[in-house]
Coordinates of N, CA and C in Angstrom, one line a residue:
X588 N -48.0 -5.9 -64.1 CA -47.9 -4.8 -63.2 C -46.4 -4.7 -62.7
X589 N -45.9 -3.5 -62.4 CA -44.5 -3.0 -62.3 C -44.9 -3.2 -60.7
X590 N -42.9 -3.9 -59.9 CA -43.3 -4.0 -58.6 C -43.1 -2.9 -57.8
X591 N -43.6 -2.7 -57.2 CA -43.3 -1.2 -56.3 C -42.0 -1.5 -55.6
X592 N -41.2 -0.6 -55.4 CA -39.6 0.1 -54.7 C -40.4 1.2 -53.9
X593 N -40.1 0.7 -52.3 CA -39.9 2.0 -51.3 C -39.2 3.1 -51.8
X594 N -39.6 4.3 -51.8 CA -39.3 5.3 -51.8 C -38.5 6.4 -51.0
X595 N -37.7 7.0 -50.9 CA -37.2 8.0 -50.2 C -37.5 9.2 -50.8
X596 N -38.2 10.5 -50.4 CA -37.9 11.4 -51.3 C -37.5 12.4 -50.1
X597 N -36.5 13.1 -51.1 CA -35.2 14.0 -50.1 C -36.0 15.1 -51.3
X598 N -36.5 16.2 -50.3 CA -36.7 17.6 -50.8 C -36.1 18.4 -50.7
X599 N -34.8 19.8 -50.8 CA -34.1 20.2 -50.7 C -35.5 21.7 -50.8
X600 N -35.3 22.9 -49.6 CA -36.1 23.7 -49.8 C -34.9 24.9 -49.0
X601 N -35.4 26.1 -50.2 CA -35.0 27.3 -49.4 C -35.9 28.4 -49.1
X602 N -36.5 28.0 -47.6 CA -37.8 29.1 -47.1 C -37.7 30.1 -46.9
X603 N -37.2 31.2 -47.6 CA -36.3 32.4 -47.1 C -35.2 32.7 -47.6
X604 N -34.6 34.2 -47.4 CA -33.3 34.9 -48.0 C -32.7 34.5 -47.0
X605 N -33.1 35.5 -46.2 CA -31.8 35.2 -44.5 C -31.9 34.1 -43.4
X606 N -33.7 34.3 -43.6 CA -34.0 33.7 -42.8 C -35.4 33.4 -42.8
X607 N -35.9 32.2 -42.4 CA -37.2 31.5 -42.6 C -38.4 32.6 -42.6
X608 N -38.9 33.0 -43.6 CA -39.9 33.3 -44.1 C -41.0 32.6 -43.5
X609 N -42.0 33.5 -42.5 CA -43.1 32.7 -41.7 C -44.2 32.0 -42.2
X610 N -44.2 32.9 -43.9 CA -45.1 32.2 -44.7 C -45.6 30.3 -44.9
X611 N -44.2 30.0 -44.6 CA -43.6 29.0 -45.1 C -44.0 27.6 -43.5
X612 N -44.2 28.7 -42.2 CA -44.7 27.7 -41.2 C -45.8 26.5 -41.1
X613 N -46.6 27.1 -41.8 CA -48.2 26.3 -41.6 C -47.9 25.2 -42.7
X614 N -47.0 25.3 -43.7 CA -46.7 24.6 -44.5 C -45.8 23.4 -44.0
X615 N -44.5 24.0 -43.1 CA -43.3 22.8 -42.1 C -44.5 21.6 -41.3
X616 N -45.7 22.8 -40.5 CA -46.4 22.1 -39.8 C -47.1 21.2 -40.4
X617 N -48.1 21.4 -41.4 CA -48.5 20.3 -42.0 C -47.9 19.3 -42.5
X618 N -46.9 19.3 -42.9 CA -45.6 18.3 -43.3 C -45.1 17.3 -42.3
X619 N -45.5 18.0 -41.5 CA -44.7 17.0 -40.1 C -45.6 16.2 -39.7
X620 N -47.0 16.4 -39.7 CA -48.1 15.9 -39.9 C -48.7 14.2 -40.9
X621 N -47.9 14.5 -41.6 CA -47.9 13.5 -42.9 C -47.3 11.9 -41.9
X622 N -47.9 11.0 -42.2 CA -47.4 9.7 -41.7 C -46.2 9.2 -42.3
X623 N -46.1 9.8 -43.8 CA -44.6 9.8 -44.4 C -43.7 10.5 -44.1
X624 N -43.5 11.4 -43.5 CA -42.7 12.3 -43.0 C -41.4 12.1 -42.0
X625 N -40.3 12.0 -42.3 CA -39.4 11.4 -41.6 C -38.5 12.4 -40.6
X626 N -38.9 13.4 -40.9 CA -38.2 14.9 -40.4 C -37.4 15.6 -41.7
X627 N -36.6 16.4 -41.0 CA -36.0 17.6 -41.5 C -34.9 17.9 -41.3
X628 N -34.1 17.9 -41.8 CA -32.4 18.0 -41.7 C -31.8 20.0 -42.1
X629 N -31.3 20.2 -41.2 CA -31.3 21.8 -41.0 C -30.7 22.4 -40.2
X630 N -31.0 23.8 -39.5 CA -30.3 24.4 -38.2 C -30.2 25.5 -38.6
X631 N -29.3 26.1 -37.9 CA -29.0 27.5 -37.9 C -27.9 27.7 -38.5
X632 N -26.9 29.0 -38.6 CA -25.8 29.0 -39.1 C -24.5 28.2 -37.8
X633 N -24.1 27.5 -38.8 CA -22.8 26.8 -38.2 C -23.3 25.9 -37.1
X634 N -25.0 25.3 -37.3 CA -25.2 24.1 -36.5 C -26.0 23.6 -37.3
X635 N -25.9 22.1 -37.2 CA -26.5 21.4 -38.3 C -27.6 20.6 -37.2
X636 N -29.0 20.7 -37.4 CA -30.2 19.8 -36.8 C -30.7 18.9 -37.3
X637 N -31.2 17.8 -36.5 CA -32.3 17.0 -37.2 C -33.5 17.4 -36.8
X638 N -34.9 18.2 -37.5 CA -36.1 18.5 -36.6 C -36.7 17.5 -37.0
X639 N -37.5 16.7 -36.1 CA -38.7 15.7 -35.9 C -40.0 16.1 -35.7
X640 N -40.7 17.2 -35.6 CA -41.7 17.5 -35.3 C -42.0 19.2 -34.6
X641 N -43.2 19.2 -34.1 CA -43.2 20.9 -34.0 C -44.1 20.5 -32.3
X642 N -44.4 21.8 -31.7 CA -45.3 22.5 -31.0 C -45.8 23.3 -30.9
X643 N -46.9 24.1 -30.9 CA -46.6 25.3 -31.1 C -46.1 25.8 -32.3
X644 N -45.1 26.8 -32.0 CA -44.5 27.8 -32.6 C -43.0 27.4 -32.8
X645 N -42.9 26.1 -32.0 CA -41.5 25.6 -32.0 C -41.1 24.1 -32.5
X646 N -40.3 24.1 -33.0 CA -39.7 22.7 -33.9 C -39.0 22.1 -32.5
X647 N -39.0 21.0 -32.6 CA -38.4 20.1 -31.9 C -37.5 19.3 -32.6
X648 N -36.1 19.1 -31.9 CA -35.3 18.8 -32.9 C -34.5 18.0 -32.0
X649 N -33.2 17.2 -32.3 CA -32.5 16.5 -32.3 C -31.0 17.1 -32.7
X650 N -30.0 17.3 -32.1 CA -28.7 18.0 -32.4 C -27.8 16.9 -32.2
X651 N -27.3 16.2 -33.3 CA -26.6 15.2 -33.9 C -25.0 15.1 -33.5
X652 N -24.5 16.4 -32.3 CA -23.1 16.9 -32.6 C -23.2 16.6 -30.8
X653 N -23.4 16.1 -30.0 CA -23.2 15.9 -28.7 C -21.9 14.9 -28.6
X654 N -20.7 15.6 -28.1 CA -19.5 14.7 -27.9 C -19.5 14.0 -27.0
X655 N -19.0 12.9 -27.2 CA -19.0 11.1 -26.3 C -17.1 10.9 -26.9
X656 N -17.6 10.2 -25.9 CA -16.1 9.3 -25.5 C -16.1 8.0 -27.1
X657 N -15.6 8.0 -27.8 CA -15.1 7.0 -28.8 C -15.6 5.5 -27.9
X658 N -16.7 4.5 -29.1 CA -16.2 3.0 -28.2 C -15.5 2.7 -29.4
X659 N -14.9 1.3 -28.1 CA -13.9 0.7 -28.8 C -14.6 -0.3 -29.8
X660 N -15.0 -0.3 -31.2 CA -15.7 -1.2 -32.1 C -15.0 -2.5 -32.2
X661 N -13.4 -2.6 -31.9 CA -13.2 -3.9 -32.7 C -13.4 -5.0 -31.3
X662 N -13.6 -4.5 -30.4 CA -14.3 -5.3 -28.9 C -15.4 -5.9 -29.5
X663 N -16.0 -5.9 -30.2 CA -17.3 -7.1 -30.8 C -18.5 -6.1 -29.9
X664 N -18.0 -5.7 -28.8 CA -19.7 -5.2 -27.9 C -19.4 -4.2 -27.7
X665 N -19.6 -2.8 -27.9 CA -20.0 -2.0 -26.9 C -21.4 -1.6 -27.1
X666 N -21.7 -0.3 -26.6 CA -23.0 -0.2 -26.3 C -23.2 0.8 -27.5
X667 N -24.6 0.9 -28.2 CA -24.9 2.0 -29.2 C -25.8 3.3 -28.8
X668 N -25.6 3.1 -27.4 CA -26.5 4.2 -26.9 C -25.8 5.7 -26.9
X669 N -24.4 5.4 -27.2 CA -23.7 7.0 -27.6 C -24.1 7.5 -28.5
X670 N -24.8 6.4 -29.6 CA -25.2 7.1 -31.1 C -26.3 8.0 -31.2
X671 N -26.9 8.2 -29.9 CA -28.1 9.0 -29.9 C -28.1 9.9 -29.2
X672 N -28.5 10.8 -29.4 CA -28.7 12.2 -28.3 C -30.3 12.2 -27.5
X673 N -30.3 11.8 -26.0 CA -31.3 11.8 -25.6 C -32.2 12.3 -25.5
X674 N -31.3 13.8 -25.6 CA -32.9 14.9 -25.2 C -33.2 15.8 -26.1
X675 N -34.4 15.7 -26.5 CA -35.0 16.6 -27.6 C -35.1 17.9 -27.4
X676 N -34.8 19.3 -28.1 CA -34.7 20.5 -27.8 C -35.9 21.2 -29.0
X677 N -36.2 22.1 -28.7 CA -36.9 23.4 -29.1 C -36.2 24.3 -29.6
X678 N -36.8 24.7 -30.6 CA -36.6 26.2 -31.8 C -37.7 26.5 -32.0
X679 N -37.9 28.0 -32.0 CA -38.7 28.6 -32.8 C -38.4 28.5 -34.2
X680 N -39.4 28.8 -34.6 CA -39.2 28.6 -36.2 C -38.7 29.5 -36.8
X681 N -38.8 31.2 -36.3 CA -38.2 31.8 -36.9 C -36.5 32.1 -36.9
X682 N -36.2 30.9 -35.9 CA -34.2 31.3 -35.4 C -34.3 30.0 -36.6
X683 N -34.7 29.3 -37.1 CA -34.0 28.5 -38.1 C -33.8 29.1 -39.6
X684 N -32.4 28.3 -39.9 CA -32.0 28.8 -40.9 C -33.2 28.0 -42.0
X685 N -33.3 29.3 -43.7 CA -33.9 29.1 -44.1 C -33.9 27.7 -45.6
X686 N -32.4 27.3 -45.9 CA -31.9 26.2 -46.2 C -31.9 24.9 -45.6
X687 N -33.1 24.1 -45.9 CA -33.7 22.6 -45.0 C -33.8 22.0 -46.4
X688 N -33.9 20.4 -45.7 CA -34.0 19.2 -46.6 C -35.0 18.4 -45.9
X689 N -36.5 18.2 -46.6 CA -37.2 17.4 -45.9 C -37.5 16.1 -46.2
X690 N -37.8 15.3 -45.5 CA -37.8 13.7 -46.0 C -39.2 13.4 -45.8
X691 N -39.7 12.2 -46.8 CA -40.6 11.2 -46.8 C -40.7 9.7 -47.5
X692 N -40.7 8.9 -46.5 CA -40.2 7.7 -47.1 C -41.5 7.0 -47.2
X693 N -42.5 6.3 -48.3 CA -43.4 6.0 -49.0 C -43.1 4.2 -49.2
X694 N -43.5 3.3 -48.3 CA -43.2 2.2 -48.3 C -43.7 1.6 -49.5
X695 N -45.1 1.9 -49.6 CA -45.7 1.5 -51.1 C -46.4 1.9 -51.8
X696 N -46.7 1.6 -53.1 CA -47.9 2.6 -54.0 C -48.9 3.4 -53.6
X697 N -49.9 2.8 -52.7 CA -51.2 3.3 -52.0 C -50.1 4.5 -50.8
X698 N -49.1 3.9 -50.3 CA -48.4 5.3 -49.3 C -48.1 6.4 -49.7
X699 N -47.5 6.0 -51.4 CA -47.3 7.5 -52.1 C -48.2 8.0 -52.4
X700 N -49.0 6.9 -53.0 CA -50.6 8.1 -53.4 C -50.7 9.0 -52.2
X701 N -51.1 8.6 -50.9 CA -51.8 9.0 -49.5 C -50.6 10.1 -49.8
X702 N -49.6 10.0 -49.9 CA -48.6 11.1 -49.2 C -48.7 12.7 -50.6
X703 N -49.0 11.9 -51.8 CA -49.3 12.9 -53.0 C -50.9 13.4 -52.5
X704 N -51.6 12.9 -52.3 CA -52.9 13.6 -51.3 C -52.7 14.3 -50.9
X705 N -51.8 14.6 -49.5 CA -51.9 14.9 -48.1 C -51.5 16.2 -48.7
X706 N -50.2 16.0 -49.8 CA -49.6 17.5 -49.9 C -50.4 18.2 -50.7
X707 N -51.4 17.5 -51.9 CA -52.3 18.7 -52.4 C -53.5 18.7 -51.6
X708 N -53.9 18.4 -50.5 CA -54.8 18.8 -49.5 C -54.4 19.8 -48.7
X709 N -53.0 19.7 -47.9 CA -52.8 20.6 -46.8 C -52.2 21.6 -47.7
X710 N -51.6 21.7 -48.9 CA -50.9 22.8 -49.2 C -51.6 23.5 -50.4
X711 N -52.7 23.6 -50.8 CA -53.5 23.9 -51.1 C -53.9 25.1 -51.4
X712 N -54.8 25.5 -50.2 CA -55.2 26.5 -49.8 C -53.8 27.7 -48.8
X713 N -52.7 27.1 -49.2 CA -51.5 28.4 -48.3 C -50.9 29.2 -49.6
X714 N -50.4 30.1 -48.7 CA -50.0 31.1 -50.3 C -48.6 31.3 -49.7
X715 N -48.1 30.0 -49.6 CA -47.0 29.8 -50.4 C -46.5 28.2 -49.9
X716 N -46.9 27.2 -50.6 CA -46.7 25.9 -50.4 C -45.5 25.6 -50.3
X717 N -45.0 24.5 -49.5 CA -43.7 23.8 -49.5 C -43.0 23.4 -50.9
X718 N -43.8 22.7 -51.5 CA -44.0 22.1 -52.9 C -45.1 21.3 -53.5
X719 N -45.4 21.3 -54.6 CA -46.3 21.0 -55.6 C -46.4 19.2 -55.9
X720 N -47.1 18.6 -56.1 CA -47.2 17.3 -56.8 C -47.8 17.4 -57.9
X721 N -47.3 16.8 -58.9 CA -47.8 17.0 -60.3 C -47.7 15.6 -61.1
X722 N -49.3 15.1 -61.5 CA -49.2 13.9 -62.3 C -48.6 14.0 -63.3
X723 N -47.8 13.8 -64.0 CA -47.5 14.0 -65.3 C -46.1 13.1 -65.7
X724 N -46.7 13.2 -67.1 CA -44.9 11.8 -67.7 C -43.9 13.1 -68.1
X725 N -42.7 12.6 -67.6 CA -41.5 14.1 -67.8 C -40.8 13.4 -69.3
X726 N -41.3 11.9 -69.9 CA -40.4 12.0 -70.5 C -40.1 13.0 -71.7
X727 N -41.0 13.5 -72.3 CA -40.6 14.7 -73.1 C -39.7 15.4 -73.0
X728 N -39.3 15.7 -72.0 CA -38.4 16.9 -71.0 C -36.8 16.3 -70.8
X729 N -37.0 15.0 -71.4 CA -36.1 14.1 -71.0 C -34.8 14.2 -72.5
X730 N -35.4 14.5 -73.7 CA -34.6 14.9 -74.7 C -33.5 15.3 -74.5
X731 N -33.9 16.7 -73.6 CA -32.4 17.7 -73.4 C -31.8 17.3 -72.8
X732 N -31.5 16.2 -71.9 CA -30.5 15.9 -70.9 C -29.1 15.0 -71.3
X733 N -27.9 15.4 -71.0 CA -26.8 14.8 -71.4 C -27.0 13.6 -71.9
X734 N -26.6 12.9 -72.5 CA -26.4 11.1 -73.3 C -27.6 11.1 -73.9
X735 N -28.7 11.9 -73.9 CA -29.8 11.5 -74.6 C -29.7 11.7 -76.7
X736 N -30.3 11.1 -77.3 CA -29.9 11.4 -78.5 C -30.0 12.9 -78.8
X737 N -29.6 13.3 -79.8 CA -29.3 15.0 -80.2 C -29.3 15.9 -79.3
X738 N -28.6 15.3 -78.2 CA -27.8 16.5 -76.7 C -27.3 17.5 -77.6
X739 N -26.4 16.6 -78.2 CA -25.2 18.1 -78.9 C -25.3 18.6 -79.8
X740 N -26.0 18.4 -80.4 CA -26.9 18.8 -81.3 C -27.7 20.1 -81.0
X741 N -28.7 19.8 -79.9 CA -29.0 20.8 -79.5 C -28.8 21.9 -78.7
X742 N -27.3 21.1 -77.7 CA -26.7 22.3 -77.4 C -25.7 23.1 -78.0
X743 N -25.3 23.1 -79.3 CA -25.1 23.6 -80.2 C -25.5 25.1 -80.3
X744 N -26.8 24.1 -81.0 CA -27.9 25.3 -81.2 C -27.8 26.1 -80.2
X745 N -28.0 26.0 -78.9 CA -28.3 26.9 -77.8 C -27.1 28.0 -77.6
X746 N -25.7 27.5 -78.0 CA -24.3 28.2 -78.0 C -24.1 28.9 -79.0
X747 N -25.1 28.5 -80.3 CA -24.8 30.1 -81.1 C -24.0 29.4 -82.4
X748 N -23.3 27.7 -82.3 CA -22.5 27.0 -83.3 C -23.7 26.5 -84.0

């Protein structure tokens, strides 16, 4: 048996042209939902968020850009409570921009399974899911990709040489 490695998976999603496509809410909400779920990295234009969770109609979030006074690090002590922003704020869902990155970190085998469940259970039945989970081996798919044998070969072919 192969040992299990924790997992990170960073989802890169664009819910929308301009702007978040509402279709796409019941899908953020269930996600947030997930035990694996670490939040969501995002914002609006020209502010970058961390969202942690929802209410309602609104994301709760965390704004990473709160200015503090510099400590002094080579003192051995200061305090790390500048590194956090204490108070959590609210967005509606539809002022966020539609370019987010969502996280889920899968400690072990049986957590990813639960977490490959959760998304084909809650995302299911919406018409238009976050993303898909799909059992399957990619190595076939794996041929075409640079350094593999007959790369140039076949991108050759594709170029018309």
């Amino acid at each position: 048996a192969v040992a299990w490695t924790p997992v990170l998976v960073l989802l890169p999603l664009r819910l929308g042209v301009k702007a978040t496509n509402e279709v796409y809410h019941a899908g953020l909400k269930a996600a947030f939902t997930f035990p694996q779920c670490c939040g969501m990295v995002g914002g609006r234009p020209k502010m970058s968020l961390y969202f942690m969770g929802f209410q309602d109609d609104n994301l709760l979030y965390l704004d990473p850009h709160v200015c503090r006074k510099a400590p002094n690090m080579g003192s051995g002590s200061f305090s790390t409570s500048s590194f956090h922003c204490n108070t959590p704020r609210k967005m509606p869902f539809h002022r966020m921009d539609p370019s987010v990155a969502i996280g889920f970190f899968c400690r072990d085998e049986p957590d990813f399974r639960q977490f490959c469940n959760l998304a084909e259970m809650h995302f299911a039945g919406l018409k238009a899911p976050l993303f898909t989970v799909a059992d399957t081996n990619l190595h076939p798919l794996r041929r075409s990709l640079p350094g593999d044998p007959g790369w140039s070969a076949g991108r050759e072919r594709r170029s018309g040489g």
